[in-house]
PDB file of C-alpha atoms in Angstrom:
ATOM      1  CA  GLY B   1     -26.638  34.463  28.785  1.00 66.00           C
ATOM      2  CA  ALA B   2     -28.801  37.569  28.353  1.00 81.00           C
ATOM      3  CA  VAL B   3     -30.889  37.178  31.478  1.00 89.00           C
ATOM      4  CA  VAL B   4     -33.278  39.894  32.550  1.00 94.00           C
ATOM      5  CA  SER B   5     -34.653  39.730  36.058  1.00 94.00           C
ATOM      6  CA  GLN B   6     -37.861  41.523  36.958  1.00 96.00           C
ATOM      7  CA  HIS B   7     -39.134  41.951  40.481  1.00 96.00           C
ATOM      8  CA  PRO B   8     -41.651  41.529  41.953  1.00 96.00           C
ATOM      9  CA  SER B   9     -43.404  38.896  39.875  1.00 95.00           C
ATOM     10  CA  TRP B  10     -46.748  39.862  41.324  1.00 95.00           C
ATOM     11  CA  VAL B  11     -48.020  42.579  43.593  1.00 96.00           C
ATOM     12  CA  ILE B  12     -51.351  43.592  45.060  1.00 96.00           C
ATOM     13  CA  CYS B  13     -51.766  47.143  46.253  1.00 95.00           C
ATOM     14  CA  LYS B  14     -54.523  49.431  47.410  1.00 96.00           C
ATOM     15  CA  SER B  15     -55.865  52.180  45.250  1.00 97.00           C
ATOM     16  CA  GLY B  16     -53.901  55.406  45.693  1.00 96.00           C
ATOM     17  CA  THR B  17     -50.623  53.796  46.650  1.00 96.00           C
ATOM     18  CA  SER B  18     -47.479  53.582  44.526  1.00 97.00           C
ATOM     19  CA  VAL B  19     -45.720  50.472  43.328  1.00 97.00           C
ATOM     20  CA  LYS B  20     -42.140  50.137  42.120  1.00 97.00           C
ATOM     21  CA  ILE B  21     -41.079  47.429  39.666  1.00 97.00           C
ATOM     22  CA  GLU B  22     -37.407  46.667  39.104  1.00 96.00           C
ATOM     23  CA  CYS B  23     -35.796  45.367  35.962  1.00 95.00           C
ATOM     24  CA  ARG B  24     -32.199  44.192  35.977  1.00 95.00           C
ATOM     25  CA  SER B  25     -29.971  42.840  33.243  1.00 92.00           C
ATOM     26  CA  LEU B  26     -27.907  40.221  35.032  1.00 92.00           C
ATOM     27  CA  ASP B  27     -25.145  39.345  32.611  1.00 88.00           C
ATOM     28  CA  PHE B  28     -24.995  42.189  30.122  1.00 89.00           C
ATOM     29  CA  GLN B  29     -25.069  45.937  30.052  1.00 89.00           C
ATOM     30  CA  ALA B  30     -28.357  47.255  28.795  1.00 87.00           C
ATOM     31  CA  THR B  31     -27.996  50.600  27.148  1.00 85.00           C
ATOM     32  CA  THR B  32     -31.698  50.617  26.406  1.00 89.00           C
ATOM     33  CA  MET B  33     -34.594  49.216  28.381  1.00 92.00           C
ATOM     34  CA  PHE B  34     -38.214  49.066  27.355  1.00 93.00           C
ATOM     35  CA  TRP B  35     -41.361  48.814  29.414  1.00 95.00           C
ATOM     36  CA  TYR B  36     -44.387  47.045  28.025  1.00 94.00           C
ATOM     37  CA  ARG B  37     -47.872  46.427  29.235  1.00 93.00           C
ATOM     38  CA  GLN B  38     -49.997  43.508  28.189  1.00 89.00           C
ATOM     39  CA  PHE B  39     -53.762  43.427  28.454  1.00 81.00           C
ATOM     40  CA  PRO B  40     -55.555  40.079  28.427  1.00 77.00           C
ATOM     41  CA  LYS B  41     -55.478  38.426  25.011  1.00 72.00           C
ATOM     42  CA  GLN B  42     -53.714  41.390  23.486  1.00 74.00           C
ATOM     43  CA  SER B  43     -50.273  42.123  22.190  1.00 79.00           C
ATOM     44  CA  LEU B  44     -47.457  43.847  24.013  1.00 85.00           C
ATOM     45  CA  MET B  45     -48.020  47.566  24.220  1.00 88.00           C
ATOM     46  CA  LEU B  46     -44.848  49.616  24.436  1.00 89.00           C
ATOM     47  CA  MET B  47     -45.117  52.176  27.207  1.00 93.00           C
ATOM     48  CA  ALA B  48     -41.714  53.797  27.194  1.00 93.00           C
ATOM     49  CA  THR B  49     -38.098  53.476  26.172  1.00 91.00           C
ATOM     50  CA  SER B  50     -35.334  54.395  28.565  1.00 89.00           C
ATOM     51  CA  ASN B  51     -31.663  54.941  27.957  1.00 85.00           C
ATOM     52  CA  GLU B  52     -29.196  54.905  30.805  1.00 82.00           C
ATOM     53  CA  GLY B  53     -28.655  58.335  32.270  1.00 80.00           C
ATOM     54  CA  SER B  54     -31.327  60.111  30.274  1.00 83.00           C
ATOM     55  CA  LYS B  55     -35.055  60.710  30.496  1.00 86.00           C
ATOM     56  CA  ALA B  56     -37.383  58.053  29.250  1.00 90.00           C
ATOM     57  CA  THR B  57     -39.283  58.480  26.009  1.00 92.00           C
ATOM     58  CA  TYR B  58     -42.957  57.739  26.493  1.00 94.00           C
ATOM     59  CA  GLU B  59     -45.348  56.458  23.875  1.00 91.00           C
ATOM     60  CA  GLN B  60     -48.380  58.486  22.981  1.00 91.00           C
ATOM     61  CA  GLY B  61     -51.122  58.142  25.541  1.00 92.00           C
ATOM     62  CA  VAL B  62     -48.853  57.013  28.385  1.00 94.00           C
ATOM     63  CA  GLU B  63     -48.802  59.440  31.301  1.00 94.00           C
ATOM     64  CA  LYS B  64     -45.212  60.104  32.258  1.00 92.00           C
ATOM     65  CA  ASP B  65     -46.193  61.496  35.654  1.00 94.00           C
ATOM     66  CA  LYS B  66     -48.092  58.344  36.448  1.00 96.00           C
ATOM     67  CA  PHE B  67     -45.553  55.845  35.172  1.00 96.00           C
ATOM     68  CA  LEU B  68     -42.193  57.063  36.410  1.00 95.00           C
ATOM     69  CA  ILE B  69     -39.203  55.423  34.798  1.00 94.00           C
ATOM     70  CA  ASN B  70     -35.666  55.655  36.055  1.00 90.00           C
ATOM     71  CA  HIS B  71     -32.721  54.061  34.267  1.00 88.00           C
ATOM     72  CA  ALA B  72     -30.002  54.820  36.775  1.00 82.00           C
ATOM     73  CA  SER B  73     -27.391  52.359  35.596  1.00 88.00           C
ATOM     74  CA  LEU B  74     -26.592  50.066  32.706  1.00 88.00           C
ATOM     75  CA  THR B  75     -28.139  47.154  34.566  1.00 92.00           C
ATOM     76  CA  LEU B  76     -31.155  48.625  36.328  1.00 93.00           C
ATOM     77  CA  SER B  77     -34.348  50.348  35.303  1.00 93.00           C
ATOM     78  CA  THR B  78     -37.365  50.928  37.522  1.00 95.00           C
ATOM     79  CA  LEU B  79     -40.993  51.628  36.744  1.00 96.00           C
ATOM     80  CA  THR B  80     -43.048  53.267  39.471  1.00 97.00           C
ATOM     81  CA  VAL B  81     -46.809  53.281  39.101  1.00 97.00           C
ATOM     82  CA  THR B  82     -47.893  56.285  41.139  1.00 96.00           C
ATOM     83  CA  SER B  83     -51.302  56.687  42.765  1.00 96.00           C
ATOM     84  CA  ALA B  84     -52.396  53.374  41.326  1.00 96.00           C
ATOM     85  CA  HIS B  85     -55.996  52.811  40.330  1.00 96.00           C
ATOM     86  CA  PRO B  86     -57.816  49.569  39.497  1.00 95.00           C
ATOM     87  CA  GLU B  87     -57.536  50.345  35.781  1.00 94.00           C
ATOM     88  CA  ASP B  88     -53.747  50.179  36.173  1.00 95.00           C
ATOM     89  CA  SER B  89     -54.076  46.489  36.978  1.00 95.00           C
ATOM     90  CA  SER B  90     -52.183  44.712  34.251  1.00 94.00           C
ATOM     91  CA  PHE B  91     -49.150  42.638  33.348  1.00 94.00           C
ATOM     92  CA  TYR B  92     -46.047  44.799  33.046  1.00 96.00           C
ATOM     93  CA  ILE B  93     -42.979  43.456  31.280  1.00 95.00           C
ATOM     94  CA  CYS B  94     -39.556  44.994  30.915  1.00 95.00           C
ATOM     95  CA  SER B  95     -37.006  44.196  28.267  1.00 95.00           C
ATOM     96  CA  ALA B  96     -33.428  45.157  27.653  1.00 93.00           C
ATOM     97  CA  LYS B  97     -30.919  45.152  24.854  1.00 88.00           C
ATOM     98  CA  THR B  98     -27.281  45.944  24.384  1.00 82.00           C
ATOM     99  CA  GLY B  99     -26.194  48.822  22.207  1.00 76.00           C
ATOM    100  CA  ALA B 100     -25.307  46.520  19.347  1.00 80.00           C
ATOM    101  CA  TYR B 101     -27.339  47.096  16.237  1.00 80.00           C
ATOM    102  CA  ASN B 102     -29.634  44.233  15.320  1.00 81.00           C
ATOM    103  CA  SER B 103     -29.483  42.647  18.729  1.00 86.00           C
ATOM    104  CA  PRO B 104     -32.613  41.110  20.214  1.00 90.00           C
ATOM    105  CA  LEU B 105     -34.668  42.280  23.125  1.00 91.00           C
ATOM    106  CA  HIS B 106     -34.491  40.113  26.207  1.00 93.00           C
ATOM    107  CA  PHE B 107     -37.513  40.146  28.454  1.00 94.00           C
ATOM    108  CA  GLY B 108     -38.057  39.829  32.146  1.00 95.00           C
ATOM    109  CA  ASN B 109     -40.734  37.491  33.445  1.00 93.00           C
ATOM    110  CA  GLY B 110     -43.230  40.239  33.995  1.00 94.00           C
ATOM    111  CA  THR B 111     -45.058  41.666  36.981  1.00 96.00           C
ATOM    112  CA  ARG B 112     -48.728  41.065  37.565  1.00 95.00           C
ATOM    113  CA  LEU B 113     -50.108  44.194  39.250  1.00 96.00           C
ATOM    114  CA  THR B 114     -53.514  44.083  40.888  1.00 96.00           C
ATOM    115  CA  VAL B 115     -54.891  47.298  42.340  1.00 96.00           C
ATOM    116  CA  THR B 116     -57.797  46.836  44.730  1.00 96.00           C
TER     117      THR B 116
ATOM    118  CA  ASP L   1     -51.679  51.525  12.761  1.00 66.00           C
ATOM    119  CA  GLN L   2     -50.436  47.960  13.170  1.00 78.00           C
ATOM    120  CA  GLN L   3     -47.163  47.718  11.292  1.00 89.00           C
ATOM    121  CA  VAL L   4     -46.643  44.067  12.132  1.00 93.00           C
ATOM    122  CA  LYS L   5     -49.548  41.693  11.746  1.00 94.00           C
ATOM    123  CA  GLN L   6     -50.193  38.115  12.649  1.00 95.00           C
ATOM    124  CA  ASN L   7     -53.492  37.285  11.028  1.00 92.00           C
ATOM    125  CA  SER L   8     -53.962  33.880  12.616  1.00 95.00           C
ATOM    126  CA  PRO L   9     -54.822  34.179  16.301  1.00 93.00           C
ATOM    127  CA  SER L  10     -54.521  30.440  16.798  1.00 96.00           C
ATOM    128  CA  LEU L  11     -53.100  27.288  15.242  1.00 97.00           C
ATOM    129  CA  SER L  12     -53.399  23.617  16.151  1.00 98.00           C
ATOM    130  CA  VAL L  13     -50.907  21.036  14.941  1.00 98.00           C
ATOM    131  CA  GLN L  14     -50.391  17.368  15.588  1.00 98.00           C
ATOM    132  CA  GLU L  15     -47.238  16.393  17.461  1.00 98.00           C
ATOM    133  CA  GLY L  16     -44.424  15.559  15.057  1.00 97.00           C
ATOM    134  CA  ARG L  17     -45.833  17.619  12.218  1.00 98.00           C
ATOM    135  CA  ILE L  18     -44.673  21.012  11.020  1.00 98.00           C
ATOM    136  CA  SER L  19     -45.995  24.221  12.561  1.00 98.00           C
ATOM    137  CA  ILE L  20     -45.944  27.273  10.325  1.00 98.00           C
ATOM    138  CA  LEU L  21     -46.581  30.659  11.870  1.00 98.00           C
ATOM    139  CA  ASN L  22     -46.950  33.665   9.624  1.00 98.00           C
ATOM    140  CA  CYS L  23     -46.302  37.353   9.995  1.00 97.00           C
ATOM    141  CA  ASP L  24     -46.720  40.318   7.662  1.00 97.00           C
ATOM    142  CA  TYR L  25     -45.305  43.792   7.951  1.00 96.00           C
ATOM    143  CA  THR L  26     -45.953  47.049   6.168  1.00 95.00           C
ATOM    144  CA  ASN L  27     -42.853  49.140   6.750  1.00 92.00           C
ATOM    145  CA  SER L  28     -40.162  48.553   4.136  1.00 92.00           C
ATOM    146  CA  MET L  29     -37.612  50.202   6.441  1.00 91.00           C
ATOM    147  CA  PHE L  30     -37.695  47.254   8.824  1.00 93.00           C
ATOM    148  CA  ASP L  31     -34.441  45.344   8.565  1.00 92.00           C
ATOM    149  CA  TYR L  32     -34.397  43.034  11.554  1.00 94.00           C
ATOM    150  CA  PHE L  33     -37.034  40.495  12.428  1.00 96.00           C
ATOM    151  CA  LEU L  34     -37.504  38.321  15.468  1.00 96.00           C
ATOM    152  CA  TRP L  35     -39.711  35.590  16.863  1.00 97.00           C
ATOM    153  CA  TYR L  36     -40.584  35.218  20.514  1.00 96.00           C
ATOM    154  CA  LYS L  37     -42.378  32.512  22.443  1.00 96.00           C
ATOM    155  CA  LYS L  38     -44.504  33.341  25.444  1.00 93.00           C
ATOM    156  CA  TYR L  39     -46.101  31.233  28.115  1.00 91.00           C
ATOM    157  CA  PRO L  40     -48.924  32.662  30.260  1.00 86.00           C
ATOM    158  CA  ALA L  41     -47.772  34.948  33.074  1.00 82.00           C
ATOM    159  CA  GLU L  42     -44.209  34.949  31.801  1.00 87.00           C
ATOM    160  CA  GLY L  43     -42.172  37.309  29.695  1.00 89.00           C
ATOM    161  CA  PRO L  44     -41.507  36.461  26.047  1.00 92.00           C
ATOM    162  CA  THR L  45     -38.473  34.342  25.291  1.00 93.00           C
ATOM    163  CA  PHE L  46     -36.331  35.165  22.277  1.00 94.00           C
ATOM    164  CA  LEU L  47     -36.319  32.303  19.764  1.00 96.00           C
ATOM    165  CA  ILE L  48     -34.685  33.308  16.533  1.00 97.00           C
ATOM    166  CA  SER L  49     -34.017  36.348  14.400  1.00 95.00           C
ATOM    167  CA  ILE L  50     -33.129  37.261  10.851  1.00 96.00           C
ATOM    168  CA  SER L  51     -31.699  40.352   9.259  1.00 93.00           C
ATOM    169  CA  SER L  52     -32.951  41.659   5.955  1.00 92.00           C
ATOM    170  CA  ILE L  53     -29.800  40.612   4.130  1.00 93.00           C
ATOM    171  CA  LYS L  54     -30.810  36.982   4.558  1.00 94.00           C
ATOM    172  CA  ASP L  55     -33.872  35.040   3.527  1.00 95.00           C
ATOM    173  CA  LYS L  56     -33.485  32.102   5.877  1.00 97.00           C
ATOM    174  CA  ASN L  57     -32.071  31.421   9.299  1.00 97.00           C
ATOM    175  CA  GLU L  58     -32.130  28.082  11.038  1.00 97.00           C
ATOM    176  CA  ASP L  59     -31.604  27.083  14.652  1.00 96.00           C
ATOM    177  CA  GLY L  60     -32.365  23.493  15.515  1.00 97.00           C
ATOM    178  CA  ARG L  61     -36.059  22.819  15.021  1.00 97.00           C
ATOM    179  CA  PHE L  62     -36.770  26.475  14.271  1.00 98.00           C
ATOM    180  CA  THR L  63     -36.360  28.113  10.882  1.00 98.00           C
ATOM    181  CA  VAL L  64     -37.351  31.639   9.976  1.00 98.00           C
ATOM    182  CA  PHE L  65     -37.985  32.595   6.359  1.00 98.00           C
ATOM    183  CA  LEU L  66     -38.068  36.170   5.129  1.00 97.00           C
ATOM    184  CA  ASN L  67     -39.663  37.295   1.869  1.00 97.00           C
ATOM    185  CA  LYS L  68     -38.840  40.969   1.570  1.00 95.00           C
ATOM    186  CA  SER L  69     -40.746  41.555  -1.624  1.00 95.00           C
ATOM    187  CA  ALA L  70     -43.901  40.225  -0.017  1.00 97.00           C
ATOM    188  CA  LYS L  71     -43.076  41.773   3.360  1.00 97.00           C
ATOM    189  CA  HIS L  72     -43.710  38.418   4.918  1.00 97.00           C
ATOM    190  CA  LEU L  73     -41.899  36.202   7.356  1.00 97.00           C
ATOM    191  CA  SER L  74     -42.696  32.816   8.742  1.00 98.00           C
ATOM    192  CA  LEU L  75     -41.508  30.552  11.499  1.00 98.00           C
ATOM    193  CA  HIS L  76     -41.333  26.821  10.884  1.00 98.00           C
ATOM    194  CA  ILE L  77     -41.114  24.400  13.771  1.00 98.00           C
ATOM    195  CA  VAL L  78     -40.225  20.860  12.824  1.00 97.00           C
ATOM    196  CA  PRO L  79     -41.046  18.502  14.414  1.00 98.00           C
ATOM    197  CA  SER L  80     -43.597  20.150  16.651  1.00 98.00           C
ATOM    198  CA  GLN L  81     -43.661  19.064  20.284  1.00 97.00           C
ATOM    199  CA  PRO L  82     -46.302  19.544  22.978  1.00 96.00           C
ATOM    200  CA  GLY L  83     -43.884  21.820  24.840  1.00 95.00           C
ATOM    201  CA  ASP L  84     -44.014  24.192  21.883  1.00 97.00           C
ATOM    202  CA  SER L  85     -47.583  25.086  22.824  1.00 97.00           C
ATOM    203  CA  ALA L  86     -47.431  28.802  23.590  1.00 96.00           C
ATOM    204  CA  VAL L  87     -48.155  32.186  22.074  1.00 95.00           C
ATOM    205  CA  TYR L  88     -45.687  33.236  19.392  1.00 97.00           C
ATOM    206  CA  PHE L  89     -45.005  36.877  18.625  1.00 96.00           C
ATOM    207  CA  CYS L  90     -43.155  38.197  15.630  1.00 96.00           C
ATOM    208  CA  ALA L  91     -41.401  41.532  15.886  1.00 95.00           C
ATOM    209  CA  ALA L  92     -39.588  43.917  13.598  1.00 94.00           C
ATOM    210  CA  SER L  93     -37.231  46.793  14.050  1.00 91.00           C
ATOM    211  CA  GLY L  94     -35.931  49.519  11.818  1.00 83.00           C
ATOM    212  CA  ARG L  95     -32.805  51.513  11.276  1.00 69.00           C
ATOM    213  CA  THR L  96     -32.457  52.896  14.761  1.00 69.00           C
ATOM    214  CA  GLY L  97     -32.417  49.374  16.168  1.00 67.00           C
ATOM    215  CA  ASN L  98     -34.183  50.751  19.187  1.00 74.00           C
ATOM    216  CA  GLN L  99     -37.820  50.494  18.214  1.00 82.00           C
ATOM    217  CA  PHE L 100     -39.466  47.125  18.088  1.00 88.00           C
ATOM    218  CA  TYR L 101     -42.932  46.525  16.734  1.00 88.00           C
ATOM    219  CA  PHE L 102     -44.788  43.399  17.781  1.00 90.00           C
ATOM    220  CA  GLY L 103     -47.559  41.448  16.151  1.00 92.00           C
ATOM    221  CA  THR L 104     -50.634  40.427  18.112  1.00 90.00           C
ATOM    222  CA  GLY L 105     -49.457  36.857  18.571  1.00 93.00           C
ATOM    223  CA  THR L 106     -50.513  33.396  17.423  1.00 96.00           C
ATOM    224  CA  SER L 107     -51.464  30.803  19.985  1.00 96.00           C
ATOM    225  CA  LEU L 108     -49.982  27.458  18.968  1.00 97.00           C
ATOM    226  CA  THR L 109     -51.362  24.229  20.358  1.00 98.00           C
ATOM    227  CA  VAL L 110     -49.462  21.034  19.649  1.00 98.00           C
ATOM    228  CA  ILE L 111     -51.704  18.046  20.142  1.00 97.00           C
ATOM    229  CA  PRO L 112     -50.015  14.911  21.504  1.00 95.00           C
TER     230      PRO L 112
END
């Protein structure tokens, strides 16, 4: 149980284009989803927290107009990287949890984004 | 400010022996602690968790110990297997249950 599917697993795009990454909880309802970014040899950096039906909460230093997050349903959240630049190239990982207190995060398999 | 710290970036252990991964935290409001395992180019996989009302939780080869007074937790893997080679992250969350803080990870290598 507790499977989170993230798509695509890797994507290459040209500078200036936008890329959408989907995150789905397959067998549970995710009241909260989180988007992380991982730089090489570094820890997971939380970008934003999204609750179904409300606006995402972004961490300090993360541009909300560049990283658009939509949590339209209890099983789907999307991250759109707008006007991508090479410095946006990274590994993006989503995670989801139920509303139960003290329940773990379950992660997708990540998306490797390369902007050329 | 790093609220969850893993001071050992790497650890090598012989197959069959015990692996001990350590984690320290600074925020006394944390009440839920987790360990994740991560392979390259994959998302982290949840391993085991412990709430602050306990000091030990065991699941098969994995045991997590929590020392609240020292603000320290550890993950024991016994016996270690080559397939355990991965990066291990500890994480902690506080009262809201909706904010998780991750350590920087420890890369475990189990030598056959």
